[in-house]
XYZ file of C-alpha atoms in Angstrom:
378
model
C 42.054 -7.429 -18.963
C 38.769 -7.701 -20.884
C 38.662 -5.671 -24.114
C 35.620 -3.707 -22.889
C 37.623 -2.520 -19.883
C 39.995 -0.746 -22.251
C 37.249 1.451 -23.738
C 36.590 4.974 -22.511
C 33.253 5.711 -20.740
C 31.739 7.628 -23.691
C 32.347 4.703 -26.028
C 30.776 2.304 -23.526
C 27.695 4.527 -23.279
C 27.372 4.623 -27.071
C 27.685 0.842 -27.250
C 24.995 0.533 -24.593
C 22.620 2.745 -26.588
C 23.301 0.784 -29.779
C 22.571 -2.468 -27.936
C 19.277 -1.070 -26.610
C 18.303 0.105 -30.097
C 19.011 -3.328 -31.543
C 16.900 -4.980 -28.825
C 14.022 -2.647 -29.612
C 14.397 -3.418 -33.326
C 14.185 -7.131 -32.558
C 11.217 -6.685 -30.205
C 13.086 -7.735 -27.055
C 12.845 -6.344 -23.545
C 15.904 -5.641 -21.370
C 16.051 -9.236 -20.184
C 15.978 -10.580 -23.736
C 12.350 -11.709 -23.608
C 9.882 -10.982 -26.375
C 7.797 -7.833 -25.916
C 4.117 -8.170 -26.775
C 2.590 -4.866 -27.805
C -1.123 -4.276 -28.055
C -2.166 -2.296 -31.125
C -2.956 1.353 -30.399
C -6.015 2.888 -32.035
C -4.183 6.228 -32.237
C -1.747 4.675 -34.735
C -4.060 2.251 -36.542
C -7.046 4.438 -37.420
C -7.555 5.564 -40.998
C -8.630 9.063 -42.016
C -11.464 8.925 -44.596
C -10.499 10.255 -48.018
C -13.337 12.766 -47.779
C -11.587 14.507 -44.851
C -8.958 16.967 -46.060
C -6.119 17.645 -43.622
C -2.446 18.600 -43.479
C 0.335 16.204 -42.496
C 2.831 17.359 -39.793
C 5.424 18.473 -42.359
C 2.821 20.515 -44.240
C 1.592 22.119 -41.016
C 5.135 23.160 -40.182
C 5.711 24.500 -43.695
C 2.542 26.609 -43.598
C 3.383 27.889 -40.103
C 6.851 28.895 -41.279
C 5.335 30.750 -44.255
C 3.089 32.814 -41.960
C 5.957 33.468 -39.528
C 8.356 34.645 -42.249
C 5.622 36.862 -43.723
C 5.170 38.521 -40.322
C 8.906 39.053 -39.884
C 9.132 40.690 -43.315
C 6.811 43.567 -42.267
C 8.623 46.841 -42.968
C 6.623 49.307 -40.873
C 4.497 49.400 -37.704
C 1.132 49.514 -39.470
C 1.955 46.511 -41.640
C 3.291 44.619 -38.613
C 0.074 45.334 -36.734
C -2.090 43.961 -39.554
C 0.072 40.895 -40.090
C 0.274 40.138 -36.361
C -3.519 39.982 -36.208
C -3.534 37.383 -39.001
C -0.649 35.497 -37.342
C -2.512 35.270 -34.013
C -5.686 34.182 -35.793
C -3.700 31.491 -37.605
C -2.212 30.233 -34.310
C -5.665 29.975 -32.741
C -7.020 28.040 -35.729
C -3.904 25.853 -35.795
C -3.910 24.862 -32.113
C -7.560 25.002 -31.028
C -9.453 23.518 -33.968
C -11.972 26.355 -33.699
C -14.214 27.279 -36.598
C -13.198 30.424 -38.443
C -16.461 32.111 -37.449
C -15.789 31.322 -33.785
C -12.359 32.953 -33.900
C -13.691 36.032 -35.699
C -16.354 36.426 -32.977
C -13.796 36.469 -30.135
C -13.626 39.532 -27.924
C -9.983 39.745 -26.911
C -10.923 41.720 -23.779
C -13.233 39.118 -22.224
C -12.808 35.761 -24.006
C -9.223 35.047 -22.945
C -7.940 34.030 -19.527
C -4.232 34.047 -20.309
C -3.282 33.559 -16.650
C -4.930 30.121 -16.930
C -3.928 29.717 -20.579
C -7.427 29.221 -22.010
C -9.764 30.776 -24.564
C -13.526 30.794 -23.967
C -15.650 30.005 -27.012
C -19.231 31.247 -26.900
C -22.171 30.763 -29.238
C -23.843 27.446 -30.111
C -20.985 25.280 -28.742
C -19.627 27.071 -25.630
C -16.405 25.593 -24.252
C -12.954 26.354 -22.858
C -9.902 25.352 -24.864
C -6.352 25.183 -23.364
C -3.641 27.012 -25.299
C 0.027 26.021 -25.767
C 2.409 28.303 -23.885
C 3.895 29.709 -27.104
C 0.424 30.828 -28.216
C -0.249 32.391 -24.814
C 3.071 34.263 -24.988
C 2.295 35.593 -28.484
C -1.149 36.809 -27.372
C 0.196 38.489 -24.230
C 2.939 40.209 -26.202
C 0.479 41.729 -28.670
C -2.329 42.490 -26.222
C 0.061 44.471 -24.026
C 1.847 46.242 -26.885
C 0.924 49.889 -27.581
C 0.163 49.032 -31.221
C -2.886 47.006 -30.141
C -4.497 49.612 -27.858
C -6.713 51.057 -30.609
C -7.885 47.559 -31.542
C -8.714 46.063 -28.141
C -11.957 44.155 -28.244
C -11.801 44.024 -32.062
C -8.451 42.332 -32.739
C -10.024 39.260 -34.346
C -12.921 41.041 -36.049
C -11.885 40.627 -39.672
C -13.633 39.813 -42.935
C -13.810 36.074 -43.696
C -12.955 36.634 -47.352
C -9.860 38.617 -46.381
C -8.697 35.847 -44.040
C -9.232 33.109 -46.635
C -7.332 35.160 -49.203
C -4.359 35.444 -46.835
C -4.355 31.665 -46.395
C -4.146 31.180 -50.155
C -1.375 33.764 -50.463
C 0.707 32.224 -47.700
C 0.437 28.815 -49.323
C 1.968 29.966 -52.597
C 5.358 28.369 -53.142
C 4.977 25.884 -50.267
C 4.008 22.945 -52.478
C 0.801 22.465 -50.466
C -2.236 21.855 -52.721
C -4.520 24.886 -52.931
C -7.580 22.944 -51.729
C -5.797 22.394 -48.396
C -5.118 26.087 -47.791
C -8.167 27.097 -45.784
C -9.227 27.351 -42.117
C -11.509 24.308 -42.271
C -8.582 22.086 -43.230
C -6.658 23.427 -40.217
C -9.576 22.358 -38.003
C -9.476 18.840 -39.454
C -5.685 18.789 -39.155
C -5.794 19.570 -35.433
C -8.380 16.840 -34.884
C -6.230 14.237 -36.673
C -3.134 15.444 -34.805
C -4.870 15.059 -31.430
C -6.255 11.612 -32.258
C -2.849 10.399 -33.454
C -1.422 11.717 -30.195
C -3.742 9.426 -28.234
C -6.353 11.992 -27.116
C -9.732 10.215 -26.675
C -12.250 10.868 -29.442
C -14.838 12.259 -27.035
C -12.294 14.802 -25.755
C -11.456 15.860 -29.323
C -15.180 16.235 -29.996
C -15.544 18.410 -26.894
C -12.588 20.592 -27.871
C -13.874 21.110 -31.412
C -17.421 21.779 -30.214
C -19.130 18.909 -32.022
C -22.812 18.809 -31.127
C -23.360 15.044 -31.428
C -21.518 12.863 -28.853
C -19.166 10.316 -30.414
C -19.892 7.623 -27.828
C -22.689 6.689 -25.445
C -20.287 4.716 -23.257
C -17.627 7.296 -22.377
C -17.822 10.862 -21.088
C -15.490 13.297 -19.330
C -16.219 16.230 -17.075
C -15.122 19.690 -18.204
C -12.302 19.575 -15.647
C -11.108 16.174 -16.896
C -11.289 17.354 -20.508
C -9.054 20.343 -19.678
C -6.676 18.106 -17.719
C -6.343 15.660 -20.628
C -5.774 18.469 -23.119
C -3.205 20.187 -20.902
C -1.356 16.890 -20.547
C -1.403 16.387 -24.323
C -0.158 19.930 -24.995
C 2.747 19.334 -22.589
C 3.601 15.999 -24.194
C 3.256 17.540 -27.664
C 5.840 20.188 -26.762
C 8.229 17.501 -25.474
C 7.725 15.481 -28.640
C 8.428 18.450 -30.898
C 11.695 19.236 -29.139
C 13.018 15.665 -29.089
C 11.548 13.784 -32.039
C 13.310 14.074 -35.382
C 13.147 12.077 -38.585
C 9.834 10.405 -37.751
C 7.677 9.396 -40.717
C 4.093 8.267 -40.085
C 2.680 6.196 -42.908
C 1.103 2.966 -44.052
C 2.854 -0.252 -44.989
C 2.620 -0.293 -48.796
C 4.879 -3.233 -49.673
C 6.458 -6.206 -47.910
C 9.108 -8.630 -49.086
C 9.832 -11.511 -46.724
C 12.924 -13.670 -46.616
C 14.067 -16.529 -44.418
C 15.787 -14.186 -41.927
C 14.980 -10.598 -42.913
C 11.876 -8.717 -44.002
C 11.851 -5.586 -46.176
C 9.027 -3.197 -45.342
C 8.089 -0.146 -47.415
C 6.199 2.664 -45.659
C 4.382 5.369 -47.640
C 3.405 8.634 -45.947
C 0.265 10.622 -46.794
C 2.357 12.952 -48.956
C 3.715 10.018 -50.997
C 7.174 9.796 -49.402
C 8.447 6.195 -49.408
C 10.734 4.865 -46.671
C 12.197 1.340 -46.806
C 13.192 -0.555 -43.671
C 14.861 -3.937 -43.327
C 14.201 -5.727 -40.016
C 14.457 -9.305 -38.845
C 11.587 -11.617 -39.697
C 11.228 -12.230 -35.970
C 10.704 -8.508 -35.338
C 8.219 -8.306 -38.224
C 6.106 -11.090 -36.740
C 6.479 -9.856 -33.157
C 5.177 -6.406 -34.112
C 2.284 -7.993 -35.978
C 2.996 -5.951 -39.103
C 0.785 -6.314 -42.170
C -0.064 -4.500 -45.391
C -2.018 -1.296 -44.818
C -1.060 -0.884 -41.156
C -0.037 2.557 -39.921
C 3.493 2.619 -38.459
C 6.217 5.100 -37.571
C 9.534 4.899 -39.409
C 12.297 6.567 -37.385
C 15.879 7.367 -38.367
C 18.458 8.709 -35.928
C 20.129 11.895 -37.140
C 23.715 10.455 -37.071
C 22.584 7.742 -39.524
C 21.593 10.263 -42.208
C 24.385 10.733 -44.765
C 24.415 13.931 -46.845
C 25.601 13.898 -50.461
C 25.548 16.632 -53.085
C 24.038 15.624 -56.426
C 27.146 16.621 -58.381
C 29.257 14.227 -56.321
C 26.701 11.402 -56.141
C 28.267 7.956 -56.251
C 26.669 4.543 -56.512
C 25.537 3.498 -53.053
C 23.738 0.650 -51.317
C 21.475 3.050 -49.391
C 17.837 2.252 -50.249
C 16.446 5.597 -49.096
C 17.392 8.733 -51.007
C 15.600 12.004 -50.221
C 16.625 15.132 -52.107
C 15.728 18.633 -51.004
C 17.198 21.932 -49.886
C 19.144 22.843 -46.750
C 17.069 25.094 -44.465
C 19.411 25.232 -41.451
C 23.030 24.513 -40.538
C 23.658 24.614 -36.781
C 27.338 24.130 -36.048
C 28.933 23.267 -32.719
C 32.429 22.559 -31.499
C 32.410 18.992 -32.819
C 29.075 18.121 -34.445
C 26.769 20.046 -36.751
C 23.034 19.677 -37.286
C 21.878 20.059 -40.881
C 18.148 20.285 -41.669
C 16.940 19.370 -45.166
C 13.491 20.438 -46.404
C 11.833 18.112 -48.916
C 9.290 19.229 -51.514
C 6.333 17.834 -49.542
C 7.220 19.812 -46.401
C 8.980 16.946 -44.623
C 12.165 17.803 -42.743
C 15.137 15.445 -42.408
C 17.856 16.189 -39.879
C 21.415 14.922 -40.169
C 24.103 15.081 -37.499
C 27.581 15.249 -39.004
C 30.973 16.651 -37.998
C 31.854 20.312 -38.428
C 34.687 19.130 -40.651
C 32.180 17.464 -42.994
C 30.175 20.697 -43.206
C 33.351 22.512 -44.213
C 34.498 19.850 -46.683
C 31.109 19.707 -48.401
C 30.769 23.511 -48.187
C 27.195 23.152 -46.923
C 25.110 26.332 -46.795
C 21.470 27.215 -46.318
C 19.754 27.068 -49.708
C 22.033 24.365 -51.155
C 20.451 21.401 -52.931
C 21.353 18.189 -51.094
C 20.393 14.522 -50.877
C 19.921 12.655 -47.596
C 20.835 8.967 -47.794
C 19.634 6.377 -45.273
C 20.348 2.648 -45.286
C 17.284 0.453 -44.869
C 18.884 -1.226 -41.851
C 18.950 2.185 -40.112
C 15.166 2.674 -40.296
C 13.408 1.605 -37.086
C 9.709 0.682 -37.243
C 7.411 1.131 -34.257
C 3.695 1.031 -33.539
C 3.787 3.539 -30.666
């Protein structure tokens, strides 16, 4: 009997996945042939230094700060006031609207929540699709008795008051103060959409830019909404499935006869080192300054407490604080927050959680071997 025949089905499945991962690392298709990938503008483009924006980890950190602030409201009146700011933040975060445009919204006539859109009026009239979680939050507040006295005026707030709340919510997050304003959120959404593959002209239409970005391409209003709805759906799928993905630029390369060591630096300064075959390096067409995605599977992230740190061959060491411990019957998911807002997720056994006595708030280091970091252009 062949040795593989003696393995249980689960082990065979795991071996199959590992084999597929290795083929992807080496740039091979399922038949063993080389895969030729065309460069994607969504991953290659550079954001000018003059444009201030938040990276994904920073966006999530700021969102969490607003959410926790809302949950900490102790009475109905405070909850009402904070919910208004929370909804305004969500609209700025996911629509890329100007602050003045949001403050001019009439919540009685400018929302079609059955269709999941907000209508922007003024100098750049347009319809913008909303993610389902934003729609749900709006419906919940609009239909709640606490909002009855405010209907039609929910978003009518002083600009100075709103900007002050942004600064307050950023305290303690590690996000630079100059990035804590509504305009930066607008830029952040634009960069997020472009990196997600949304055409530039569609992003321009969504943000209400007056000057067209291209004389060669245009989309109807219906097509623009269809593209945005598709992106919002894909964005939700990506958020629920993608973990330990670091977008950055290649900042250093060391080539050997067989292997190549590639260092990737994110916008926040986080450095991730990957070791891949020289064949994969050439097949992907990697070069200094290129934007790539460094991905690490959660089971490959080893957690070590500083007081028990031993000498290790792992090239990547990221220290932070545990923000979540989700235990199951066999495996546990541990989320580590780094100082720059990046989250790293590790999948370990429940026994390891118990042995290490891991708790939310504990300082911890996540260790990743360079061979476990997968580089992709898509």
